[in-house]
Coordinates of C-alpha atoms in Angstrom, one line a residue:
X1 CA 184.5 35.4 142.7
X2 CA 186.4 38.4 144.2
X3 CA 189.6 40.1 143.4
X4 CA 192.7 41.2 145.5
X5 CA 191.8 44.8 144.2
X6 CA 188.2 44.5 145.5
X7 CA 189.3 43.2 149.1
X8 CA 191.4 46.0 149.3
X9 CA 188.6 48.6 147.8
X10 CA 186.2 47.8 150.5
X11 CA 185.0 49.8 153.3
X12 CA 188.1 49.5 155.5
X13 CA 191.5 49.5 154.6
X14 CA 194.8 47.3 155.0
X15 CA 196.0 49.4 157.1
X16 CA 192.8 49.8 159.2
X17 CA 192.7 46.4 159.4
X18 CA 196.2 45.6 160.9
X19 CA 195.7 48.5 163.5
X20 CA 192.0 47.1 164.7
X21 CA 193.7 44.0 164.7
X22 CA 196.9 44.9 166.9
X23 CA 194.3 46.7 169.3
X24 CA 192.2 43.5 169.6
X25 CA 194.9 41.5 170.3
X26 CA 196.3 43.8 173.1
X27 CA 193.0 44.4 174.7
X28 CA 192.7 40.7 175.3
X29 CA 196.2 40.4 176.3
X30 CA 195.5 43.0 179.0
X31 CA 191.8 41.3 179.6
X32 CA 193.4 38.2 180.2
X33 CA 196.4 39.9 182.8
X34 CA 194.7 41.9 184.6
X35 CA 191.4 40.5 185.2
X36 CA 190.7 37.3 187.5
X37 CA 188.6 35.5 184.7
X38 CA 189.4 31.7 184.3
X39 CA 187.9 31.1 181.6
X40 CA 190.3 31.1 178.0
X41 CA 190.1 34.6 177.5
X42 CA 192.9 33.8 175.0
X43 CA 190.4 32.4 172.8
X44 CA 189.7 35.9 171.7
X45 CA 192.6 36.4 169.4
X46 CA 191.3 34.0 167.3
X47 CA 189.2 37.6 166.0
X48 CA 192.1 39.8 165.4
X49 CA 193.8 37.1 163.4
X50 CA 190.3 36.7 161.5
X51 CA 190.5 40.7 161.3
X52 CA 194.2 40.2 160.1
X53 CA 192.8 37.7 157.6
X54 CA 190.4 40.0 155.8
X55 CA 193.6 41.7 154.0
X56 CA 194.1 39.1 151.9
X57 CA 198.1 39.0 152.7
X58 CA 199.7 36.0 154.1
X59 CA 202.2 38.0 156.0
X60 CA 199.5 39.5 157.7
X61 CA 198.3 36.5 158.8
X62 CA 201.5 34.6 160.4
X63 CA 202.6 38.1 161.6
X64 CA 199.2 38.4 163.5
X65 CA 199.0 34.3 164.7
X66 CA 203.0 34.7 165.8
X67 CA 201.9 37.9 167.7
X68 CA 198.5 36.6 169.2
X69 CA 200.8 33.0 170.4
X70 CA 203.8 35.1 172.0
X71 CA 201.0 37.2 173.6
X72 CA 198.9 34.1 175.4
X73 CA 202.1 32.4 176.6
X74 CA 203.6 35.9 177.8
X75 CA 200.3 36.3 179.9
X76 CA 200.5 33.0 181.1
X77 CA 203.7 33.1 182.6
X78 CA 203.2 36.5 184.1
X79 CA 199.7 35.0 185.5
X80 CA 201.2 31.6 187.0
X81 CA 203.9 30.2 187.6
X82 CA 205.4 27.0 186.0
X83 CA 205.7 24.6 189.3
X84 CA 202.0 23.8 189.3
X85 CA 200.4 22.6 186.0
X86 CA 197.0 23.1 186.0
X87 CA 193.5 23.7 184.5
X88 CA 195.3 27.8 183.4
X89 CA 198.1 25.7 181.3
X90 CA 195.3 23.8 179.7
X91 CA 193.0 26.5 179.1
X92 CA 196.7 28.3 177.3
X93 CA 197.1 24.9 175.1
X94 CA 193.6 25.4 174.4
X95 CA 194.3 29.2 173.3
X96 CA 197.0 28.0 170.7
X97 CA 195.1 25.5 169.3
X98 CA 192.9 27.6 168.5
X99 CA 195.4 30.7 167.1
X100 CA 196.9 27.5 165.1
X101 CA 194.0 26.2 163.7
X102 CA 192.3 29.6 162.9
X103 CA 195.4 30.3 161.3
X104 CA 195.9 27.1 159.1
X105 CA 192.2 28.0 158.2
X106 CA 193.0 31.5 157.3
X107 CA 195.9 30.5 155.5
X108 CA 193.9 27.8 153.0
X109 CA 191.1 30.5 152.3
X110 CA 194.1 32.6 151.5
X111 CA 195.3 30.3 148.9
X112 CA 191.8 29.4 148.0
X113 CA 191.0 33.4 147.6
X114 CA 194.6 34.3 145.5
X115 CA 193.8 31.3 143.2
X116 CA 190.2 32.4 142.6
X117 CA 191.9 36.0 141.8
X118 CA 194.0 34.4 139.3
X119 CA 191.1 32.9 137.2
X120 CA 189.1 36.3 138.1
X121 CA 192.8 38.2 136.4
X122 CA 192.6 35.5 133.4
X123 CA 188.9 36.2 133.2
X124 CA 189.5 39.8 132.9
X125 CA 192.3 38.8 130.1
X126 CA 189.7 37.6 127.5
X127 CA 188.5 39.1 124.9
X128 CA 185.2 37.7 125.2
X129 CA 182.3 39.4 127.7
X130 CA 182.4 37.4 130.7
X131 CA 179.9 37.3 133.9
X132 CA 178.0 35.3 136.4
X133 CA 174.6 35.3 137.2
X134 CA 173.5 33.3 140.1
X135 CA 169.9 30.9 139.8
X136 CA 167.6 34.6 139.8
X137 CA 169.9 35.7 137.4
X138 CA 171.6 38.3 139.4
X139 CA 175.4 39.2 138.2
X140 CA 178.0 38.5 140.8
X141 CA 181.0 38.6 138.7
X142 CA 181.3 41.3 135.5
X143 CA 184.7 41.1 133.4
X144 CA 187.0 43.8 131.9
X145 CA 185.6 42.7 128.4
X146 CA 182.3 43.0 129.5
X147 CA 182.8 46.6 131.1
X148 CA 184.6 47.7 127.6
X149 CA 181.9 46.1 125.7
X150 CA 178.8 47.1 127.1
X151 CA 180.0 50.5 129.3
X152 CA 178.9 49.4 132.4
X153 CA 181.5 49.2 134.9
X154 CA 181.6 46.5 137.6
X155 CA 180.5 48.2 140.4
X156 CA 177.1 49.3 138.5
X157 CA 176.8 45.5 137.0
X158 CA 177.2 43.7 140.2
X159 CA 173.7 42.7 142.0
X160 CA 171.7 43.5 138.9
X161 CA 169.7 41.3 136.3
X162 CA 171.5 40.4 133.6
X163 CA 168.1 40.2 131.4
X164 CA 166.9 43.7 132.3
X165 CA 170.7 45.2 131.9
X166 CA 171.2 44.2 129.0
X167 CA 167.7 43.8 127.2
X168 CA 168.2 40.7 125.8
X169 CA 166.6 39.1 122.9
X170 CA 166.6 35.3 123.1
X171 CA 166.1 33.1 119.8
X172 CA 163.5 31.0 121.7
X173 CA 161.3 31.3 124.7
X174 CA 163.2 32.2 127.7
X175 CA 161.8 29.4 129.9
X176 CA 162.2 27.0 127.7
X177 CA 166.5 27.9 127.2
X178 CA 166.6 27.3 131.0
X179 CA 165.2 24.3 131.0
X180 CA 167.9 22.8 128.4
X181 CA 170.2 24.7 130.5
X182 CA 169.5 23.0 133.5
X183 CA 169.3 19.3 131.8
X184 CA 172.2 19.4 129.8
X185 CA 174.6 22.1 131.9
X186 CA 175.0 24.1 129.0
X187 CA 173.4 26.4 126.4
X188 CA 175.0 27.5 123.1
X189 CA 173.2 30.3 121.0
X190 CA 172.5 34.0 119.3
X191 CA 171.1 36.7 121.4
X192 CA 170.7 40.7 121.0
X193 CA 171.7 43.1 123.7
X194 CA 172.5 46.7 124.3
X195 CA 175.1 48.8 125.4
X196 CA 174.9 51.7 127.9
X197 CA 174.9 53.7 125.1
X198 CA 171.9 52.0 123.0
X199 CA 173.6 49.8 120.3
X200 CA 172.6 46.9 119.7
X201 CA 174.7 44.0 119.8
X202 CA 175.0 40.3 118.1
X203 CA 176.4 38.4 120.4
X204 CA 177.2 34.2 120.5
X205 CA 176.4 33.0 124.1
X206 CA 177.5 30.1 125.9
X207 CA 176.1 29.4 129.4
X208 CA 177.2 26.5 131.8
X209 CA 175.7 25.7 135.1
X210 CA 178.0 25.6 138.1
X211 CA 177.0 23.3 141.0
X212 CA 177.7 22.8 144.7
X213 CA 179.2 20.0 146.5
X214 CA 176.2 18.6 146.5
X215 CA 175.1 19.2 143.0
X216 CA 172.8 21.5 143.0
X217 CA 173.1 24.7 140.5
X218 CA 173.7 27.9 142.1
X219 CA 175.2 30.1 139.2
X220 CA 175.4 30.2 136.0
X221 CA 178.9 31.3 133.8
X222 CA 178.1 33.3 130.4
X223 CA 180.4 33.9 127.9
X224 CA 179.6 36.0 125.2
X225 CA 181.5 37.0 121.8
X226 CA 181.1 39.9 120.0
X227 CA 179.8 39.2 116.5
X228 CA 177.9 42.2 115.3
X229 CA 180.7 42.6 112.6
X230 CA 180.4 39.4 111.5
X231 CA 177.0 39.2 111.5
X232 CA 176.8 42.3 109.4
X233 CA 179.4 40.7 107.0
X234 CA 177.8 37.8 106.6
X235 CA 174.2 39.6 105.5
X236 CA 176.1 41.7 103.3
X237 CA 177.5 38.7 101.4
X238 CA 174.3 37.0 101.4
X239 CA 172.5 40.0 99.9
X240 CA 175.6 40.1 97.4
X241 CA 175.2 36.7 97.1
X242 CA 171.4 37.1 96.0
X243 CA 172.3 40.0 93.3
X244 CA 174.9 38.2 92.0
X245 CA 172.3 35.1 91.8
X246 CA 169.9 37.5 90.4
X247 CA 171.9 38.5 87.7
X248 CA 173.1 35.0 87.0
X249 CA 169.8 33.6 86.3
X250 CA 168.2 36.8 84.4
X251 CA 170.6 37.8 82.6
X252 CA 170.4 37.2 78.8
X253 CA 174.0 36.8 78.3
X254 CA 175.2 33.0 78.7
X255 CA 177.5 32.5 82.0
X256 CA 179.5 29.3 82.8
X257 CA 181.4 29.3 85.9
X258 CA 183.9 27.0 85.7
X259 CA 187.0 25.2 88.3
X260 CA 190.3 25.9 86.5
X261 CA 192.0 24.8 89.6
X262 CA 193.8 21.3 88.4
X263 CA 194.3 23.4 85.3
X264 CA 196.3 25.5 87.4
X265 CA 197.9 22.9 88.9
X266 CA 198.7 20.7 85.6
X267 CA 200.8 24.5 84.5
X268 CA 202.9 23.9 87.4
X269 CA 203.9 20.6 86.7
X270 CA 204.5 20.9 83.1
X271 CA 208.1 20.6 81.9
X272 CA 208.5 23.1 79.0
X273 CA 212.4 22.1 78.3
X274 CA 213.4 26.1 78.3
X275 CA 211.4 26.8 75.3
X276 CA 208.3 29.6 75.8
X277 CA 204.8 28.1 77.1
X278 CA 203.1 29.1 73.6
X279 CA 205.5 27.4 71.5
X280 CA 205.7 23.9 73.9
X281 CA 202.0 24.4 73.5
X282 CA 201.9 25.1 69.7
X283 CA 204.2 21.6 69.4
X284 CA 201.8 19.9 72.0
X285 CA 198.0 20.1 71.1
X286 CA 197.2 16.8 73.4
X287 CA 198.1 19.2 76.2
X288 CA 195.6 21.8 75.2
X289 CA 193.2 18.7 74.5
X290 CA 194.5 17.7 78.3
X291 CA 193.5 20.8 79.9
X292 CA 190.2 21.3 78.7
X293 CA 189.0 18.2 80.0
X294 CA 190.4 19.6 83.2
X295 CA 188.5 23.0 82.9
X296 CA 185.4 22.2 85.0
X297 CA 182.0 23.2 84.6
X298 CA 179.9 23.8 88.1
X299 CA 177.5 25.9 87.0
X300 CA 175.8 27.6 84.2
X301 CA 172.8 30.1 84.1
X302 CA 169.1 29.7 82.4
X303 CA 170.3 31.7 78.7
X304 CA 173.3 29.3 78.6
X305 CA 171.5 26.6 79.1
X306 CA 168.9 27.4 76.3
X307 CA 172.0 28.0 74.4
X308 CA 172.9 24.7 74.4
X309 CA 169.5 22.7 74.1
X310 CA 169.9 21.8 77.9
X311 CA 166.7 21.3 79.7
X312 CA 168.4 21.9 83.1
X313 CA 172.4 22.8 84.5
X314 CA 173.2 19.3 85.4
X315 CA 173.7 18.5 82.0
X316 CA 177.2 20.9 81.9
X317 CA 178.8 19.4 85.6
X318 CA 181.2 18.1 82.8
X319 CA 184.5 19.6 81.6
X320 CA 184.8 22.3 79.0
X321 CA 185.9 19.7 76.4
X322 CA 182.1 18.9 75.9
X323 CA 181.0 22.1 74.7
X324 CA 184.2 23.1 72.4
X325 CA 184.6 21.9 68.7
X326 CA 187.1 19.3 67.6
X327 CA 188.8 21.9 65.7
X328 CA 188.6 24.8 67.9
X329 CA 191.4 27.0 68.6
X330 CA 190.2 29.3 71.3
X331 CA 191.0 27.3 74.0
X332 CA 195.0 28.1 73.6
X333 CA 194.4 31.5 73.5
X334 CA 192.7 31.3 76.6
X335 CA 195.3 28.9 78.2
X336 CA 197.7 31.4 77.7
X337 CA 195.8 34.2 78.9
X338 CA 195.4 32.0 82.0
X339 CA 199.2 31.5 82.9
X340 CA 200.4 34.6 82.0
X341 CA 198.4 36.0 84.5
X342 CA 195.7 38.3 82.2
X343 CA 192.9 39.1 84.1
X344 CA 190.6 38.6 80.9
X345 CA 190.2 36.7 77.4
X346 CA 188.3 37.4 74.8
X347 CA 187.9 35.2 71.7
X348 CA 185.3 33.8 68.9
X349 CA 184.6 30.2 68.6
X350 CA 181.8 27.9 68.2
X351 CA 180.3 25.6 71.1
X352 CA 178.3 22.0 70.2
X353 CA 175.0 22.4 71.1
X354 CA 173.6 18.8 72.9
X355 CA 172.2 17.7 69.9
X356 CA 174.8 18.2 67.6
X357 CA 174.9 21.8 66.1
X358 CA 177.3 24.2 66.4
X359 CA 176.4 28.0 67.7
X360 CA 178.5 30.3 66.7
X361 CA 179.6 32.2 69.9
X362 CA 181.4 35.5 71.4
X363 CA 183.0 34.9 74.6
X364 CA 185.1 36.6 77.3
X365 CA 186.7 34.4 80.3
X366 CA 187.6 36.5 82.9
X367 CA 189.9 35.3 85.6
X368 CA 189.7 36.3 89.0
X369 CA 192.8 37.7 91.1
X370 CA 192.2 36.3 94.2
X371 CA 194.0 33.4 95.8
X372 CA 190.8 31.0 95.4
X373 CA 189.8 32.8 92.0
X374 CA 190.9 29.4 89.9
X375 CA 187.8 28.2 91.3
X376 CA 185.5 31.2 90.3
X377 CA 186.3 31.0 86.4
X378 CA 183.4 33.4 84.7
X379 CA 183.2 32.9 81.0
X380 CA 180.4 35.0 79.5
X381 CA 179.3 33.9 76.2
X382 CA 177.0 35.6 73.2
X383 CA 175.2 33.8 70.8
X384 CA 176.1 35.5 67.1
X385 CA 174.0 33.4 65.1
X386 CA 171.8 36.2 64.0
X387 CA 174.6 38.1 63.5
X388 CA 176.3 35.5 61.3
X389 CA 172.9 35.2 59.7
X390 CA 173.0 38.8 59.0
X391 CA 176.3 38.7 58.1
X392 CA 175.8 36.4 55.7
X393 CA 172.7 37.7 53.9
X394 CA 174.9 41.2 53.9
X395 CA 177.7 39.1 52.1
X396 CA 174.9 37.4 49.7
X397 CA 173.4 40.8 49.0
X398 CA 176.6 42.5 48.3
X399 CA 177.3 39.7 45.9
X400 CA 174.3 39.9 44.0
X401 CA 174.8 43.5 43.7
X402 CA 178.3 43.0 42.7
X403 CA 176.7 40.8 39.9
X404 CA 174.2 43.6 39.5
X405 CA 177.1 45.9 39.4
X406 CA 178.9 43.6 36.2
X407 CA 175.8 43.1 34.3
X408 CA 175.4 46.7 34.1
X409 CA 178.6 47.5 33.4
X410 CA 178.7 45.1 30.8
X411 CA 175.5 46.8 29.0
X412 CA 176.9 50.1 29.4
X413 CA 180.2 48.5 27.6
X414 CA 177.8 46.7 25.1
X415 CA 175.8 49.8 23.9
X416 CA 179.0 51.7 23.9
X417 CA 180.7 49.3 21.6
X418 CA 177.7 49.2 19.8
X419 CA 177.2 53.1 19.5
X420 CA 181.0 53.4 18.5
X421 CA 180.4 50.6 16.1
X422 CA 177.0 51.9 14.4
X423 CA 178.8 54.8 13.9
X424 CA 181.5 53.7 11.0
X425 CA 179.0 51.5 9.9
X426 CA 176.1 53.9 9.9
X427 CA 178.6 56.2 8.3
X428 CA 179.4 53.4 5.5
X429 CA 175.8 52.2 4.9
X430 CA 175.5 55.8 4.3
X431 CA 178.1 56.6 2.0
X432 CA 177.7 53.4 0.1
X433 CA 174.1 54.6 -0.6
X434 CA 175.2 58.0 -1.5
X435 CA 177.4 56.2 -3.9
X436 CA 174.3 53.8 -5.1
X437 CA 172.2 57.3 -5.5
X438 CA 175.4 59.3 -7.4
X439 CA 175.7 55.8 -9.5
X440 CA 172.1 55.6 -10.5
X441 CA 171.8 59.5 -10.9
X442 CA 175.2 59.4 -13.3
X443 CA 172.6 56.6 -15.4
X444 CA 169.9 58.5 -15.4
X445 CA 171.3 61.7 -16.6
X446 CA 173.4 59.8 -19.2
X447 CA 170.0 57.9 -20.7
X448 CA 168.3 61.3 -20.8
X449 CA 171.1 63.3 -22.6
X450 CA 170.7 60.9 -25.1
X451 CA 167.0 61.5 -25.9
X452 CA 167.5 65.2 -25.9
X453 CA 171.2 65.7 -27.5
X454 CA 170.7 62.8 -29.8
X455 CA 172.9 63.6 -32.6
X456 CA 175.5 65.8 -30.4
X457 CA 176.2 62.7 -28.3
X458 CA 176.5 60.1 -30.5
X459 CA 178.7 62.6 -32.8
X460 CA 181.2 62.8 -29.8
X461 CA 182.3 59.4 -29.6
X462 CA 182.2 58.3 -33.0
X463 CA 184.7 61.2 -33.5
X464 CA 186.8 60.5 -30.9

């Protein structure tokens, strides 16, 4: 498989070739006048048009056929003469035969050689690293791709193994990829090789077997693609891939990754008659109702699972309807969140364990920008039942000191009332005993004045 370019790029040139051409031609023309040889020295031009051949231009070719013909019939005639026609005009007819049917031949390998140049230009053309190795695995054919790729140019490719060039790494046993080769014609697979330089490359190969007329290989046509870059893309997703799985399944956080792509789909087809999505949604609960059973679950991790009393995560590949409440709300808020484009939502509601009993829960959906994020739907969800717990023994305990708080209170009022009270009547007990004392002291004093002032005191009244 050989290119105009390489004809021309060999060891003699066009031009060389159209003068040693002209000369060989002339030197038989003069051979053939000027010697007494009978034999069909004209034969011999049949070599400059071959010579003429080798540069690969048609014009070449009929110019050097026309010039060989006028040649053997001008020697002819200036040889013999036309009166007698004899073995010398036979051995002529002879000569042109020959000039035409080397030429016809020249002029089919001609086409055959500018139509194997095309496929060799469209070969170049590709993107892909194209050669040919024949049965010992020899490279007679080493693209532009190829050169760019691995930095050997043709001319240091061609005649070498392609093996030991390229060091290549085969997924299997080498004998054992040419012996599918050879049974099935082809070979489809992964292989490492190196540049000039030392990289190493990922490359996908495709061999096919080319065969003579009579079937038998003799080459073999590798194509090779480039996919180091994808390869490298592809482990860097996987190892994503794991540490997101990684953190899925350990984290203690519940996750539910949900499809919210017919949810998506049942927005755009809703009909809101002009009003605003939150108030056709307020005046339409069966549509909220509607779109959680559209809200798929696909997967949920271990701490959700335990969450919700689930021995296993093909208990969830349901909707979202089956872990939400009759009565909950935080669905809309969501919904809303969702069609207006938020990348997030964060809410409080409660989710219906398996058997029955609601958790209360702290969740945050977070929707993803991407085209294909509807079906990515991350809602990451937090079990507050301690917290409620807590909440509620810090209510209860509050109360009770509240109740504390009163009954003291209403002591400290009690023994104030009471102090104020005692007071006035401390004061009164008081003074009404002073008053008993003064009353019974008044007696006393009255009873004695009488035993010691007898006649004094009973004078005084009777003379009053």
């Amino acid at each position: 498989m050989t290119t105009p370019d390489r004809v021309t790029g060999s060891s003699v040139s066009r031009a060389g070739l159209r003068f040693w051409s002209a000369i060989l031609a002339l030197a038989v023309f003069l051979i053939d006048v000027l010697t007494p040889l009978e034999g069909a020295v004209a034969v011999l031009y049949v070599v400059a048009i071959l010579l003429a051949a080798r540069t690969n231009r048609r014009n070449d070719i009929v110019v050097a056929a026309s010039g060989c013909a006028v040649l053997t019939i001008t020697a002819y005639l200036l040889s013999h003469d036309l009166q007698h026609i004899a073995s010398p005009a036979l051995r002529a007819v002879v000569s042109l035969a020959a000039i035409a049917i080397t030429t016809l031949l020249a002029l089919q390998n001609h086409a055959a050689t500018n139509r194997l140049a095309a496929q060799a230009r469209l070969l170049n053309l590709s993107h892909d690293m194209i050669f040919v190795r024949d049965r010992a695995g020899m490279i007679s054919f080493w693209n532009k791709a190829a050169e760019q790729t691995y930095g050997w140019p043709s001319d240091d490719a061609l005649g070498r193994s392609a093996d030991a060039l390229l060091r290549t790494s085969y997924p299997d046993k080498r004998e054992a990829i040419e012996r599918v080769l050879l049974e099935t014609g082809r070979w489809e697979g992964r292989v490492e090789q190196r540049t000039k330089d030392g990289a190493t490359l990922a490359v996908d190969a495709r061999w096919a077997v080319q065969h003579d007329h009579l079937g038998k290989p003799v080459g073999v046509l590798e194509t090779h693609t480039d996919v180091t870059d994808r390869v490298a893309a592809h482990s860097a997703l996987v190892q994503s891939e794991q540490r997101y799985r990684r953190m899925f399944d350990a984290s203690r956080i519940g996750v539910v990754e949900e499809d919210w792509t017919d949810v998506r789909a049942a927005l755009k087809a809703l009909d809101t008659g002009g009003a605003g999505l939150r108030d056709h949604l307020a005046r339409h609960p069966d549509i909220v109702r509607s779109a959680r059973r559209l809200a798929r679950i696909t997967d949920v991790n271990p701490a959700m699972q335990k969450m919700a009393g689930a021995d296993g995560s093909s208990a969830f590949i349901a909707n979202v309807d089956k872990l939400l409440g009759q009565n909950d709300r935080s669905f809309l808020g969501a919904l809303l969140a969702f069609a207006e484009g938020e990348p997030f939502y964060e809410g409080e509601t409660e989710i219906v364990r398996l058997d029955g009993r609601k958790v209360p829960v702290l969740f945050t959906i977070t929707f993803p920008a991407e085209p294909d994020g509807d079906r990515n739907v991350l809602a990451f969800v937090i079990d507050i039942t301690e917290r409620r717990q807590a909440q509620d023994a810090l209510l209860a305990a509050q109360a009770d000191l509240a109740h504390a708080a009163r009954v003291a209170t209403l002591g400290e009022i009690s023994a104030s009332i009471a102090h104020e009270v005692n007071q006035p009547l401390a004061a009164i007990v008081t003074s009404g005993e002073a008053g008993l004392r003064w009353l019974r002291r008044e007696r006393a004093r009255s009873e004695g004045g009488r035993d010691h002032d007898g006649p004094r005191c009973r004078s005084g009244p009777a003379s009053q």
